[in-house]
Amino acid sequence: TAKRERAGYVFYDSSQNTYSKARLSLNHDIIEALEHDQFDIYFQPKIDAVTQNLCGAEGLLRWKHKDYGFISPEKVIESAERAGVIHKLTLSMIEKAISACSQWHKSGHKISVAVNLSVRDLSNKDLTTKVKEFMDKYALEYHFLTLEITESIMMENLAISLEVLQKLNKLGVHISIDDFGTGFSSLAYLKKLPVNELKIDKSFIIEINQDANDKKIVSAIINLGHNLGLNVVAEGIETQKSMDMIKAMGCDQMQGYFISKPICKTSFQKYLENHEKN
Ligand code: C2E
Ligand code: CA
Ligand code: CA
Ligand code: CA
């Protein structure tokens, strides 16, 4: 159960794609891994639905524990929050993403990069300053960085979220609402917050070709997003069929296993070289 998972740690078995139970305190290991810069970032391509051109990548945390192998990013984030090092971890992910994106630009690929934020990140007073610092250091323009935030993260403290997001957005950083459609909040925040993108949750996309309700929901989200002038992204594209359907429905961008799984930095560089320059 969820409660049980929260109490201990669930380890991700990448070969089986299943979770096996093991209870351990990871806090210490996470702090140490952070000190030694042992967290890795993988990139999942995001393509334009119309042209099929690569337009960006989402950076996803990967950590191979020395004894337990790969641990799911959700678990790592949760422990990092508990250990009080989430700010540091997020900043390190942001720096890795910006650094990689700047390299892609140097090789002629002007695509964007996205990083996920966690609940506590919006109360980090340093976030905006650090983002500025990294963008300067790697000479990347602000609009090539997207920060993905879930509704629940914003709702946790709307006043703080508003302030931080406005600052970032003023700089030119893009804000994306991740897992859109799974939150329970009203949609009123969409007109208050500086949002650029809606990312439709994969639970509506994965079986879209078999589920009429999913299709209706996705269609409604695309219309809502477009009426608000937002970029709409579908994640969780696993089949040609769902890709065709999403495309026909007018979604702007697509991401999912059918296009590519998240891949390491080196593989992503190769992926870039095999795809047209924008
Ligand atoms: P998310 O932000 O919703 O990221 C999408 C997740 O869906 C990723 O899982 C990705 O590998 C997976 N995915 C991509 N395409 C498909 C598909 O076609 N089908 C299916 N079934 N899944 C697909 P991942 O990498 O295990 O990450 C899980 C979650 O962990 C993320 O969900 C995000 O909430 C969190 N996360 C990952 N990296 C970070 C990070 O650096 N910071 C924070 N705060 N959270 C992170
Ligand atoms: Ca995300
Ligand atoms: Ca998501
Ligand atoms: Ca998610």
Tab-separated table of C-alpha atoms and ligand atoms in Angstrom:
chain	number	residue	atom	x	y	z
A	1	THR	CA	0.000	0.000	0.000
A	2	ALA	CA	0.984	3.628	-0.381
A	3	LYS	CA	1.380	3.965	3.374
A	4	ARG	CA	3.765	1.061	3.505
A	5	GLU	CA	5.772	2.455	0.617
A	6	ARG	CA	6.079	5.755	2.343
A	7	ALA	CA	7.330	4.160	5.521
A	8	GLY	CA	10.204	2.332	3.928
A	9	TYR	CA	11.956	2.445	0.617
A	10	VAL	CA	10.949	0.705	-2.503
A	11	PHE	CA	13.666	-0.264	-4.883
A	12	TYR	CA	13.261	-0.118	-8.556
A	13	ASP	CA	14.339	-3.129	-10.534
A	14	SER	CA	15.031	-1.729	-13.972
A	15	SER	CA	15.460	-5.133	-15.589
A	16	GLN	CA	12.056	-6.343	-14.401
A	17	ASN	CA	10.374	-2.991	-14.380
A	18	THR	CA	8.922	-3.883	-11.012
A	19	TYR	CA	9.392	-2.765	-7.459
A	20	SER	CA	10.884	-5.025	-4.862
A	21	LYS	CA	10.567	-4.195	-1.221
A	22	ALA	CA	13.562	-3.376	0.880
A	23	ARG	CA	13.624	-1.123	3.855
A	24	LEU	CA	16.641	0.964	4.492
A	25	SER	CA	17.510	4.402	5.465
A	26	LEU	CA	18.822	6.100	2.383
A	27	ASN	CA	19.228	9.568	3.777
A	28	HIS	CA	22.880	9.117	4.577
A	29	ASP	CA	23.670	7.602	1.181
A	30	ILE	CA	21.833	10.374	-0.601
A	31	ILE	CA	23.732	13.086	1.216
A	32	GLU	CA	26.966	11.307	0.375
A	33	ALA	CA	26.024	10.797	-3.280
A	34	LEU	CA	25.221	14.484	-3.506
A	35	GLU	CA	28.584	15.409	-2.012
A	36	HIS	CA	30.343	13.214	-4.542
A	37	ASP	CA	28.150	14.271	-7.451
A	38	GLN	CA	26.973	10.727	-8.133
A	39	PHE	CA	23.493	11.533	-9.379
A	40	ASP	CA	22.995	11.226	-13.061
A	41	ILE	CA	20.654	12.897	-15.507
A	42	TYR	CA	18.967	11.084	-18.391
A	43	PHE	CA	17.202	12.858	-21.213
A	44	GLN	CA	13.949	11.948	-22.903
A	45	PRO	CA	13.346	13.538	-26.310
A	46	LYS	CA	10.283	15.681	-26.941
A	47	ILE	CA	9.194	16.073	-30.555
A	48	ASP	CA	7.017	18.493	-32.480
A	49	ALA	CA	3.729	16.775	-33.333
A	50	VAL	CA	3.481	18.349	-36.775
A	51	THR	CA	7.062	18.315	-38.080
A	52	GLN	CA	8.308	15.401	-35.935
A	53	ASN	CA	11.409	17.482	-35.286
A	54	LEU	CA	13.143	17.165	-31.981
A	55	CYS	CA	12.286	20.249	-29.949
A	56	GLY	CA	13.523	19.481	-26.474
A	57	ALA	CA	14.286	16.973	-23.768
A	58	GLU	CA	13.153	16.328	-20.235
A	59	GLY	CA	15.955	15.733	-17.747
A	60	LEU	CA	15.216	12.862	-15.375
A	61	LEU	CA	17.149	11.866	-12.303
A	62	ARG	CA	18.902	8.509	-12.280
A	63	TRP	CA	20.794	7.031	-9.385
A	64	LYS	CA	22.517	3.713	-9.210
A	65	HIS	CA	23.066	2.857	-5.588
A	66	LYS	CA	26.335	1.023	-4.968
A	67	ASP	CA	24.574	-1.937	-3.327
A	68	TYR	CA	20.960	-1.789	-4.434
A	69	GLY	CA	21.200	-0.756	-8.051
A	70	PHE	CA	18.791	1.702	-9.637
A	71	ILE	CA	16.391	3.429	-7.278
A	72	SER	CA	13.313	5.171	-8.635
A	73	PRO	CA	13.641	8.954	-8.864
A	74	GLU	CA	10.455	9.393	-6.843
A	75	LYS	CA	12.051	7.550	-3.932
A	76	VAL	CA	15.255	9.514	-4.235
A	77	ILE	CA	13.346	12.811	-4.260
A	78	GLU	CA	11.264	11.753	-1.287
A	79	SER	CA	14.358	10.839	0.737
A	80	ALA	CA	16.158	13.983	-0.318
A	81	GLU	CA	13.191	16.002	0.947
A	82	ARG	CA	13.298	14.123	4.220
A	83	ALA	CA	17.049	14.536	4.515
A	84	GLY	CA	16.703	18.268	3.876
A	85	VAL	CA	18.873	18.248	0.759
A	86	ILE	CA	16.238	18.605	-1.936
A	87	HIS	CA	17.273	22.175	-2.790
A	88	LYS	CA	20.805	21.024	-3.398
A	89	LEU	CA	19.688	18.039	-5.457
A	90	THR	CA	17.344	20.115	-7.615
A	91	LEU	CA	20.002	22.753	-8.218
A	92	SER	CA	22.447	20.070	-9.268
A	93	MET	CA	19.863	18.664	-11.727
A	94	ILE	CA	19.201	22.154	-13.091
A	95	GLU	CA	22.909	22.771	-13.581
A	96	LYS	CA	23.413	19.420	-15.323
A	97	ALA	CA	20.460	20.127	-17.617
A	98	ILE	CA	21.626	23.629	-18.506
A	99	SER	CA	25.188	22.469	-19.064
A	100	ALA	CA	24.051	19.675	-21.403
A	101	CYS	CA	21.645	21.948	-23.271
A	102	SER	CA	24.406	24.480	-23.815
A	103	GLN	CA	26.511	21.716	-25.372
A	104	TRP	CA	23.652	20.723	-27.687
A	105	HIS	CA	23.437	24.348	-28.794
A	106	LYS	CA	27.152	24.424	-29.475
A	107	SER	CA	26.719	21.432	-31.778
A	108	GLY	CA	23.969	23.269	-33.646
A	109	HIS	CA	20.865	21.860	-31.978
A	110	LYS	CA	18.807	24.725	-30.604
A	111	ILE	CA	16.453	22.683	-28.475
A	112	SER	CA	15.136	23.254	-24.977
A	113	VAL	CA	15.604	21.355	-21.754
A	114	ALA	CA	13.137	20.700	-18.934
A	115	VAL	CA	13.736	19.946	-15.254
A	116	ASN	CA	11.203	18.786	-12.664
A	117	LEU	CA	10.727	20.725	-9.465
A	118	SER	CA	9.628	19.204	-6.188
A	119	VAL	CA	7.348	20.642	-3.494
A	120	ARG	CA	10.007	22.343	-1.428
A	121	ASP	CA	11.840	23.885	-4.360
A	122	LEU	CA	9.475	26.817	-4.635
A	123	SER	CA	10.345	27.929	-1.117
A	124	ASN	CA	14.033	28.010	-2.000
A	125	LYS	CA	15.007	31.673	-1.883
A	126	ASP	CA	18.068	30.910	-4.009
A	127	LEU	CA	16.261	29.245	-6.883
A	128	THR	CA	15.972	32.268	-9.157
A	129	THR	CA	19.470	33.532	-8.339
A	130	LYS	CA	20.973	30.121	-9.025
A	131	VAL	CA	19.086	29.716	-12.283
A	132	LYS	CA	20.434	33.113	-13.385
A	133	GLU	CA	23.929	32.099	-12.343
A	134	PHE	CA	23.807	28.830	-14.332
A	135	MET	CA	22.314	30.471	-17.413
A	136	ASP	CA	25.162	32.998	-17.373
A	137	LYS	CA	27.813	30.389	-16.692
A	138	TYR	CA	26.707	28.196	-19.615
A	139	ALA	CA	25.579	31.093	-21.815
A	140	LEU	CA	22.112	29.736	-22.445
A	141	GLU	CA	19.078	31.907	-23.164
A	142	TYR	CA	16.331	31.664	-20.559
A	143	HIS	CA	13.563	30.502	-22.864
A	144	PHE	CA	15.454	27.261	-23.512
A	145	LEU	CA	14.834	26.221	-19.915
A	146	THR	CA	11.464	24.826	-18.828
A	147	LEU	CA	10.611	24.038	-15.232
A	148	GLU	CA	7.962	21.346	-14.798
A	149	ILE	CA	5.734	21.709	-11.763
A	150	THR	CA	2.699	19.700	-10.721
A	151	GLU	CA	-0.538	21.348	-9.645
A	152	SER	CA	-0.214	20.024	-6.127
A	153	ILE	CA	3.226	21.601	-5.793
A	154	MET	CA	1.802	24.997	-6.670
A	155	MET	CA	-1.257	24.612	-4.528
A	156	GLU	CA	0.809	23.809	-1.466
A	157	ASN	CA	1.586	27.486	-1.187
A	158	LEU	CA	0.002	29.556	-3.884
A	159	ALA	CA	1.385	32.889	-2.657
A	160	ILE	CA	5.005	31.716	-2.677
A	161	SER	CA	4.547	29.823	-5.929
A	162	LEU	CA	3.151	32.906	-7.578
A	163	GLU	CA	6.067	35.050	-6.492
A	164	VAL	CA	8.780	32.579	-7.506
A	165	LEU	CA	7.146	31.623	-10.781
A	166	GLN	CA	6.605	35.241	-11.740
A	167	LYS	CA	10.265	36.002	-11.122
A	168	LEU	CA	11.385	33.051	-13.221
A	169	ASN	CA	8.883	33.742	-15.937
A	170	LYS	CA	9.945	37.390	-16.098
A	171	LEU	CA	13.454	36.193	-16.855
A	172	GLY	CA	12.055	34.133	-19.722
A	173	VAL	CA	12.123	30.678	-18.163
A	174	HIS	CA	9.138	28.579	-19.274
A	175	ILE	CA	6.781	27.041	-16.748
A	176	SER	CA	5.011	23.774	-17.507
A	177	ILE	CA	2.203	22.144	-15.532
A	178	ASP	CA	3.177	18.501	-15.292
A	179	ASP	CA	0.776	15.564	-14.873
A	180	PHE	CA	-2.024	17.886	-15.936
A	181	GLY	CA	-5.472	16.472	-15.271
A	182	THR	CA	-4.546	14.443	-12.223
A	183	GLY	CA	-4.792	17.220	-9.622
A	184	PHE	CA	-7.908	18.061	-7.684
A	185	SER	CA	-7.559	21.819	-7.677
A	186	SER	CA	-9.737	24.273	-9.528
A	187	LEU	CA	-8.464	25.600	-12.818
A	188	ALA	CA	-8.494	29.179	-11.525
A	189	TYR	CA	-4.751	29.118	-10.980
A	190	LEU	CA	-4.244	28.934	-14.730
A	191	LYS	CA	-5.162	32.580	-15.085
A	192	LYS	CA	-3.176	33.681	-12.042
A	193	LEU	CA	0.083	31.872	-12.610
A	194	PRO	CA	2.528	32.526	-15.413
A	195	VAL	CA	2.179	29.204	-17.193
A	196	ASN	CA	3.456	28.437	-20.710
A	197	GLU	CA	2.692	24.778	-21.102
A	198	LEU	CA	0.322	21.993	-20.108
A	199	LYS	CA	1.713	18.500	-20.024
A	200	ILE	CA	-1.131	15.986	-20.230
A	201	ASP	CA	-0.573	13.171	-17.780
A	202	LYS	CA	0.431	9.867	-19.318
A	203	SER	CA	-2.468	8.054	-17.637
A	204	PHE	CA	-4.787	9.665	-20.225
A	205	ILE	CA	-2.468	8.946	-23.134
A	206	ILE	CA	-1.272	5.383	-22.702
A	207	GLU	CA	-4.592	3.764	-23.688
A	208	ILE	CA	-6.102	6.619	-25.622
A	209	ASN	CA	-6.782	4.484	-28.674
A	210	GLN	CA	-8.976	2.111	-26.655
A	211	ASP	CA	-10.627	4.425	-24.178
A	212	ALA	CA	-13.270	6.872	-25.403
A	213	ASN	CA	-13.246	8.814	-22.129
A	214	ASP	CA	-9.497	9.307	-22.236
A	215	LYS	CA	-9.895	10.660	-25.727
A	216	LYS	CA	-12.562	13.127	-24.637
A	217	ILE	CA	-10.481	14.313	-21.688
A	218	VAL	CA	-7.372	14.769	-23.800
A	219	SER	CA	-9.339	16.632	-26.435
A	220	ALA	CA	-10.788	18.934	-23.767
A	221	ILE	CA	-7.321	19.608	-22.310
A	222	ILE	CA	-5.892	20.420	-25.733
A	223	ASN	CA	-8.729	22.884	-26.361
A	224	LEU	CA	-8.388	24.438	-22.920
A	225	GLY	CA	-4.639	24.840	-23.361
A	226	HIS	CA	-4.939	26.311	-26.835
A	227	ASN	CA	-7.679	28.704	-25.776
A	228	LEU	CA	-5.366	29.962	-23.063
A	229	GLY	CA	-2.538	30.300	-25.573
A	230	LEU	CA	-0.494	27.488	-24.053
A	231	ASN	CA	1.750	24.868	-25.540
A	232	VAL	CA	0.226	21.407	-25.022
A	233	VAL	CA	2.417	18.339	-24.621
A	234	ALA	CA	1.357	14.683	-24.415
A	235	GLU	CA	3.594	12.359	-22.427
A	236	GLY	CA	3.388	8.573	-22.394
A	237	ILE	CA	3.186	7.992	-26.152
A	238	GLU	CA	3.815	4.251	-26.286
A	239	THR	CA	2.397	3.245	-29.664
A	240	GLN	CA	2.120	4.423	-33.243
A	241	LYS	CA	-1.649	4.476	-32.811
A	242	SER	CA	-1.648	6.843	-29.876
A	243	MET	CA	0.933	8.986	-31.637
A	244	ASP	CA	-1.283	9.271	-34.728
A	245	MET	CA	-4.317	10.012	-32.627
A	246	ILE	CA	-2.612	12.683	-30.522
A	247	LYS	CA	-1.236	14.281	-33.650
A	248	ALA	CA	-4.657	14.349	-35.299
A	249	MET	CA	-6.109	15.935	-32.173
A	250	GLY	CA	-3.817	18.929	-32.563
A	251	CYS	CA	-1.487	18.445	-29.644
A	252	ASP	CA	1.730	20.464	-30.055
A	253	GLN	CA	4.424	18.165	-28.750
A	254	MET	CA	4.869	14.512	-27.878
A	255	GLN	CA	7.049	12.477	-25.582
A	256	GLY	CA	7.087	8.772	-24.770
A	257	TYR	CA	8.689	5.368	-25.089
A	258	PHE	CA	7.505	5.036	-28.684
A	259	ILE	CA	9.637	8.036	-29.586
A	260	SER	CA	12.462	7.240	-27.179
A	261	LYS	CA	13.000	6.153	-23.613
A	262	PRO	CA	15.022	8.460	-21.393
A	263	ILE	CA	18.670	7.952	-22.397
A	264	CYS	CA	22.038	8.922	-20.955
A	265	LYS	CA	23.832	12.096	-21.998
A	266	THR	CA	26.150	10.289	-24.439
A	267	SER	CA	23.284	8.438	-26.124
A	268	PHE	CA	21.309	11.652	-26.322
A	269	GLN	CA	24.200	13.359	-28.089
A	270	LYS	CA	24.154	10.517	-30.642
A	271	TYR	CA	20.378	10.788	-30.931
A	272	LEU	CA	20.838	14.477	-31.744
A	273	GLU	CA	23.350	13.739	-34.434
A	274	ASN	CA	20.913	11.351	-36.099
A	275	HIS	CA	18.142	13.920	-36.137
A	276	GLU	CA	17.772	17.020	-38.243
A	277	LYS	CA	19.088	20.282	-36.983
A	278	ASN	CA	16.398	22.803	-36.202
B	1	C2E	P1	7.366	12.732	-14.586
B	1	C2E	O1	7.957	14.087	-14.404
B	1	C2E	O2	5.917	12.658	-14.889
B	1	C2E	O3	8.243	12.041	-15.703
B	1	C2E	C1	7.752	11.132	-16.649
B	1	C2E	C2	7.992	9.718	-16.244
B	1	C2E	O4	7.352	8.864	-17.169
B	1	C2E	C3	9.458	9.299	-16.255
B	1	C2E	O5	9.644	8.308	-15.252
B	1	C2E	C4	9.592	8.676	-17.644
B	1	C2E	O6	10.644	7.757	-17.746
B	1	C2E	C5	8.263	7.986	-17.767
B	1	C2E	N1	7.856	7.797	-19.157
B	1	C2E	C6	8.278	8.461	-20.245
B	1	C2E	N2	7.664	8.013	-21.361
B	1	C2E	C7	6.837	7.040	-20.963
B	1	C2E	C8	5.929	6.186	-21.667
B	1	C2E	O7	5.776	6.227	-22.877
B	1	C2E	N3	5.228	5.301	-20.911
B	1	C2E	C9	5.378	5.229	-19.568
B	1	C2E	N4	4.653	4.314	-18.921
B	1	C2E	N5	6.225	6.011	-18.874
B	1	C2E	C10	6.943	6.913	-19.566
B	1	C2E	P2	10.868	8.366	-14.243
B	1	C2E	O8	12.095	8.805	-14.946
B	1	C2E	O9	10.881	7.068	-13.520
B	1	C2E	O10	10.451	9.526	-13.263
B	1	C2E	C11	9.346	9.395	-12.440
B	1	C2E	C12	9.025	10.675	-11.739
B	1	C2E	O11	10.072	11.046	-10.840
B	1	C2E	C13	8.883	11.868	-12.670
B	1	C2E	O12	7.618	11.846	-13.265
B	1	C2E	C14	9.082	13.006	-11.707
B	1	C2E	O13	7.897	13.263	-10.998
B	1	C2E	C15	10.109	12.438	-10.753
B	1	C2E	N6	11.453	12.908	-11.134
B	1	C2E	C16	12.358	12.392	-11.992
B	1	C2E	N7	13.479	13.137	-12.024
B	1	C2E	C17	13.278	14.162	-11.177
B	1	C2E	C18	14.060	15.299	-10.752
B	1	C2E	O14	15.195	15.546	-11.206
B	1	C2E	N8	13.481	16.138	-9.836
B	1	C2E	C19	12.241	15.926	-9.337
B	1	C2E	N9	11.766	16.792	-8.419
B	1	C2E	N10	11.476	14.892	-9.706
B	1	C2E	C20	11.988	14.021	-10.610
B	2	CA	CA	7.957	15.842	-15.705
B	3	CA	CA	4.468	13.895	-16.014
B	4	CA	CA	4.529	11.886	-12.504
